[in-house]
mmCIF file of N, CA and C in Angstrom:
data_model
loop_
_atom_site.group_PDB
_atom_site.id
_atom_site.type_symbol
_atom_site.label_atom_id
_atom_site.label_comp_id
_atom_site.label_asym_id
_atom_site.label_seq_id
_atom_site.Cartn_x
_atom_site.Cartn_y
_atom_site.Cartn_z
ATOM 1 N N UNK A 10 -61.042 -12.984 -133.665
ATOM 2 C CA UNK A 10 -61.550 -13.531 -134.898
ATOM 3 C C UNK A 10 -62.988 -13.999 -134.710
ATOM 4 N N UNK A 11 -63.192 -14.602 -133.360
ATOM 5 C CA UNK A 11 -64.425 -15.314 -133.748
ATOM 6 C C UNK A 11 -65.685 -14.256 -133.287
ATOM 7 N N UNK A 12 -65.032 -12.860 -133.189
ATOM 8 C CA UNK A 12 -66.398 -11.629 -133.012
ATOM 9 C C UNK A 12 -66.877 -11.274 -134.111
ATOM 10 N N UNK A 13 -65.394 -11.388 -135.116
ATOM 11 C CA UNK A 13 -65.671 -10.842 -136.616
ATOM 12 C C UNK A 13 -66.647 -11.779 -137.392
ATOM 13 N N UNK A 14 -66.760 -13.250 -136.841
ATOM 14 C CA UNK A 14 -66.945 -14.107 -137.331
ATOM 15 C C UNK A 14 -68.546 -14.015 -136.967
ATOM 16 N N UNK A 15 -69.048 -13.615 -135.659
ATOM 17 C CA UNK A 15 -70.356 -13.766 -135.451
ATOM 18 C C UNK A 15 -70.996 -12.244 -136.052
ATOM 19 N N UNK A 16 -70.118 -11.131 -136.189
ATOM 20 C CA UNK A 16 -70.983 -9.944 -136.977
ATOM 21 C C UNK A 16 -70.733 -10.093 -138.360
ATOM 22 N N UNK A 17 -70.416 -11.546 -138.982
ATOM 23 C CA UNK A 17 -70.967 -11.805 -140.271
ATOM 24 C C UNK A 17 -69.628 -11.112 -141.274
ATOM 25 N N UNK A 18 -68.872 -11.077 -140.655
ATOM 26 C CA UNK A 18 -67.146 -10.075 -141.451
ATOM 27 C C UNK A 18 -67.149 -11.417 -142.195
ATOM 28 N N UNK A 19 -66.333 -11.386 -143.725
ATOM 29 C CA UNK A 19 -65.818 -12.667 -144.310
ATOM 30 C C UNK A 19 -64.647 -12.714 -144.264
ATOM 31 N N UNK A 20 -64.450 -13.821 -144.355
ATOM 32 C CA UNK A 20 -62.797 -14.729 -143.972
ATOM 33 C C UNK A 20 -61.592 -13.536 -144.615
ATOM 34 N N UNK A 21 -61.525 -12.769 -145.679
ATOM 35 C CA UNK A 21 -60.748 -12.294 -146.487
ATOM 36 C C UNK A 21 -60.587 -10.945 -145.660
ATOM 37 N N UNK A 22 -61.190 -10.347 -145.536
ATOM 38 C CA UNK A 22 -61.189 -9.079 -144.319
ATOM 39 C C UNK A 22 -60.778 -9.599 -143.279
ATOM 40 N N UNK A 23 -61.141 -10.627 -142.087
ATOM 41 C CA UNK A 23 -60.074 -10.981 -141.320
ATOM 42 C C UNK A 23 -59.227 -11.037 -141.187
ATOM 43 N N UNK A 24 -58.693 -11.930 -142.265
ATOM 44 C CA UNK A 24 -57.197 -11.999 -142.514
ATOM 45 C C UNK A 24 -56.616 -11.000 -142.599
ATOM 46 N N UNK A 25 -56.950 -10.065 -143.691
ATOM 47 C CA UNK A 25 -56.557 -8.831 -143.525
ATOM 48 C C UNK A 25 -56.109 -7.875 -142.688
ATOM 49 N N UNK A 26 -56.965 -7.951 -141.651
ATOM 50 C CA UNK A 26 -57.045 -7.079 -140.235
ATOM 51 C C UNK A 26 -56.385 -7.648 -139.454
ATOM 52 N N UNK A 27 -56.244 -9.170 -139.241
ATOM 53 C CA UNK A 27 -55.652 -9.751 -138.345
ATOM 54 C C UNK A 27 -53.764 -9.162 -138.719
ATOM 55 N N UNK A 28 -53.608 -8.997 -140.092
ATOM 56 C CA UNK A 28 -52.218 -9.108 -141.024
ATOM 57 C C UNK A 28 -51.794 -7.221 -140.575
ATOM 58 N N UNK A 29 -52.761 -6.306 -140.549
ATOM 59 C CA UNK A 29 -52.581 -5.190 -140.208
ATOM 60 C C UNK A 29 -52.621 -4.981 -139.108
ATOM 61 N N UNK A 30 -53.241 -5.605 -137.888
ATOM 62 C CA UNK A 30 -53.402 -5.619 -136.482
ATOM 63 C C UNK A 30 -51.588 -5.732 -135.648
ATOM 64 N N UNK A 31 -51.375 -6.848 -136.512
ATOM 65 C CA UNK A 31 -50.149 -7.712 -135.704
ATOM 66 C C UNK A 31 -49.005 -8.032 -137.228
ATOM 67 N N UNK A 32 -48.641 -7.038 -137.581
ATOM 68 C CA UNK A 32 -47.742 -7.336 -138.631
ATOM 69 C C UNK A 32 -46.539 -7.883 -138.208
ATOM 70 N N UNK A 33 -46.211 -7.657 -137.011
ATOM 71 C CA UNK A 33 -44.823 -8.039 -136.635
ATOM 72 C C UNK A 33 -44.739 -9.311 -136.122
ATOM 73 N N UNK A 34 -45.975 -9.559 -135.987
ATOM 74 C CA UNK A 34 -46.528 -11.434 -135.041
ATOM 75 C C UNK A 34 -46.723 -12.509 -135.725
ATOM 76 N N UNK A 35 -46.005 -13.340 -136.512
ATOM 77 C CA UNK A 35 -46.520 -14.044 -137.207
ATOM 78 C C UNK A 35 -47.939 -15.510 -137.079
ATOM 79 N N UNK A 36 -47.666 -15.342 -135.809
ATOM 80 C CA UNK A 36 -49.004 -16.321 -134.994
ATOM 81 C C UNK A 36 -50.030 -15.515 -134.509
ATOM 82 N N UNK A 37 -49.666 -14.319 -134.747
ATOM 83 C CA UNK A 37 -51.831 -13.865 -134.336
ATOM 84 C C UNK A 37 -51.783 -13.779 -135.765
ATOM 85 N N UNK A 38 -51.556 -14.167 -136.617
ATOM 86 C CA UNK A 38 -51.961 -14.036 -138.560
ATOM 87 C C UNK A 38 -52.510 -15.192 -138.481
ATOM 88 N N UNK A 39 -53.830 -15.590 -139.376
ATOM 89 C CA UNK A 39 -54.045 -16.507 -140.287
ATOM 90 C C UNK A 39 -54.802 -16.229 -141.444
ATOM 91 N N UNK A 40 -54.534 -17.381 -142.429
ATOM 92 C CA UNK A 40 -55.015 -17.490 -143.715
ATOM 93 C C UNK A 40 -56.279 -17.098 -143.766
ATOM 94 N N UNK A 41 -57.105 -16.929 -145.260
ATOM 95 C CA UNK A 41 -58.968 -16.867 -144.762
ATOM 96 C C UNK A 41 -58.687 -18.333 -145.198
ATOM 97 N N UNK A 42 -57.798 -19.190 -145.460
ATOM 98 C CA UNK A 42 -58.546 -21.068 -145.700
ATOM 99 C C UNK A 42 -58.368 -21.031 -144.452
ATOM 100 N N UNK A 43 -57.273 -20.681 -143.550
ATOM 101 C CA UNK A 43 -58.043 -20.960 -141.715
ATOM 102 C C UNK A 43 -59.165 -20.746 -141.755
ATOM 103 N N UNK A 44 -59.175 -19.696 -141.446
ATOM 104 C CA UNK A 44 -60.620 -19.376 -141.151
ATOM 105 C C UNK A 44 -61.925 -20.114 -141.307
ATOM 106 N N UNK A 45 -62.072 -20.018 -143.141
ATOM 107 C CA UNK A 45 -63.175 -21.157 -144.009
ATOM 108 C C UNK A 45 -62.819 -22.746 -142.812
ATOM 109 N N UNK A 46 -61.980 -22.846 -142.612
ATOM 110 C CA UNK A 46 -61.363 -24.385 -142.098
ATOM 111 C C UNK A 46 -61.980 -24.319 -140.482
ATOM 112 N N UNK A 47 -61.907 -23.444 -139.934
ATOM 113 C CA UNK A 47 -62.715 -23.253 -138.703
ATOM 114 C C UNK A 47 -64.268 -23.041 -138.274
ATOM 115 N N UNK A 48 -64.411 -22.053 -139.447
ATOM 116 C CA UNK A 48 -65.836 -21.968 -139.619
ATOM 117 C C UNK A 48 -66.659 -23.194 -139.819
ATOM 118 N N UNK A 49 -66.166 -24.089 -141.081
ATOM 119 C CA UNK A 49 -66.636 -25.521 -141.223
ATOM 120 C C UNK A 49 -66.436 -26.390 -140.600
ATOM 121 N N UNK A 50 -65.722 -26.389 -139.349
ATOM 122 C CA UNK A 50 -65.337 -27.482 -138.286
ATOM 123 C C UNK A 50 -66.348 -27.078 -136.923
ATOM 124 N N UNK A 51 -66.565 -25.672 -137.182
ATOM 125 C CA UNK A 51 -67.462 -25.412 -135.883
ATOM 126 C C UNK A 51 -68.881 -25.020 -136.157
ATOM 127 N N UNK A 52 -69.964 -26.154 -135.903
ATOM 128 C CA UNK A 52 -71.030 -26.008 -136.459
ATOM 129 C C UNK A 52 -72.053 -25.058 -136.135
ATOM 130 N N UNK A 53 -71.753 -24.053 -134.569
ATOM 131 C CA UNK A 53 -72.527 -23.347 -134.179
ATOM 132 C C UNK A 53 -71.909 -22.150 -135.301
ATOM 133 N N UNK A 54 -70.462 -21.660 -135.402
ATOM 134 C CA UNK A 54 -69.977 -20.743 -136.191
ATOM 135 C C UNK A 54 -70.795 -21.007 -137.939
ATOM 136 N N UNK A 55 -69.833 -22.294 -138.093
ATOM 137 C CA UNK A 55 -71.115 -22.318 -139.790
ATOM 138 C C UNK A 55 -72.062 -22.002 -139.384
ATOM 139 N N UNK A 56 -73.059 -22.220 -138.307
ATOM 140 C CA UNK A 56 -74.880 -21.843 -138.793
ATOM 141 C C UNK A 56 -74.600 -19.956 -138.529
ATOM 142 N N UNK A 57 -74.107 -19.292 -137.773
ATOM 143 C CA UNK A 57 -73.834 -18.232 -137.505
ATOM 144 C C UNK A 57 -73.412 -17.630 -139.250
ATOM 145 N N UNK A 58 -72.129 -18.130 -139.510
ATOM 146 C CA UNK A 58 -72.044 -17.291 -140.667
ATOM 147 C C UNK A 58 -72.738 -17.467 -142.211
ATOM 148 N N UNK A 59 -73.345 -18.402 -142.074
ATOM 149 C CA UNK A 59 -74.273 -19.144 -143.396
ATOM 150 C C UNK A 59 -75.380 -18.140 -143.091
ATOM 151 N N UNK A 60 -76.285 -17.722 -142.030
ATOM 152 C CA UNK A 60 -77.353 -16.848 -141.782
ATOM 153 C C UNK A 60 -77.261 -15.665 -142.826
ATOM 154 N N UNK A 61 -76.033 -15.331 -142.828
ATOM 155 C CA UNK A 61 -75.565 -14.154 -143.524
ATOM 156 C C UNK A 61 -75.893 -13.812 -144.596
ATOM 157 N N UNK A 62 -75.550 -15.352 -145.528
ATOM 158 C CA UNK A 62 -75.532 -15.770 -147.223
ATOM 159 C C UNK A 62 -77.255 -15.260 -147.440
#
């Protein structure tokens, strides 16, 4: 997640991929509000994916 996260992928495609990657896994899945929720807790990641906007 957090590669997708530095080549600027958004939270909703993650999820996605993470949901098609590992369908049978329910713990490599998360939400994109994870995600948004990680991104905003980790301030080097926010400045990384805000560059984007």
């Amino acid at each position: 997640m957090e590669r997708q996260i530095i080549q600027a992928w958004s939270p909703e495609p993650i999820a996605g991929r993470l949901r098609m990657e590992h369908p049978e896994e329910a713990r490599q899945r998360v939400s994109h509000e994870t995600i948004y929720q990680f991104i905003y807790a980790h301030p080097s990641y926010n400045r990384i994916w805000c560059l984007r906007c």
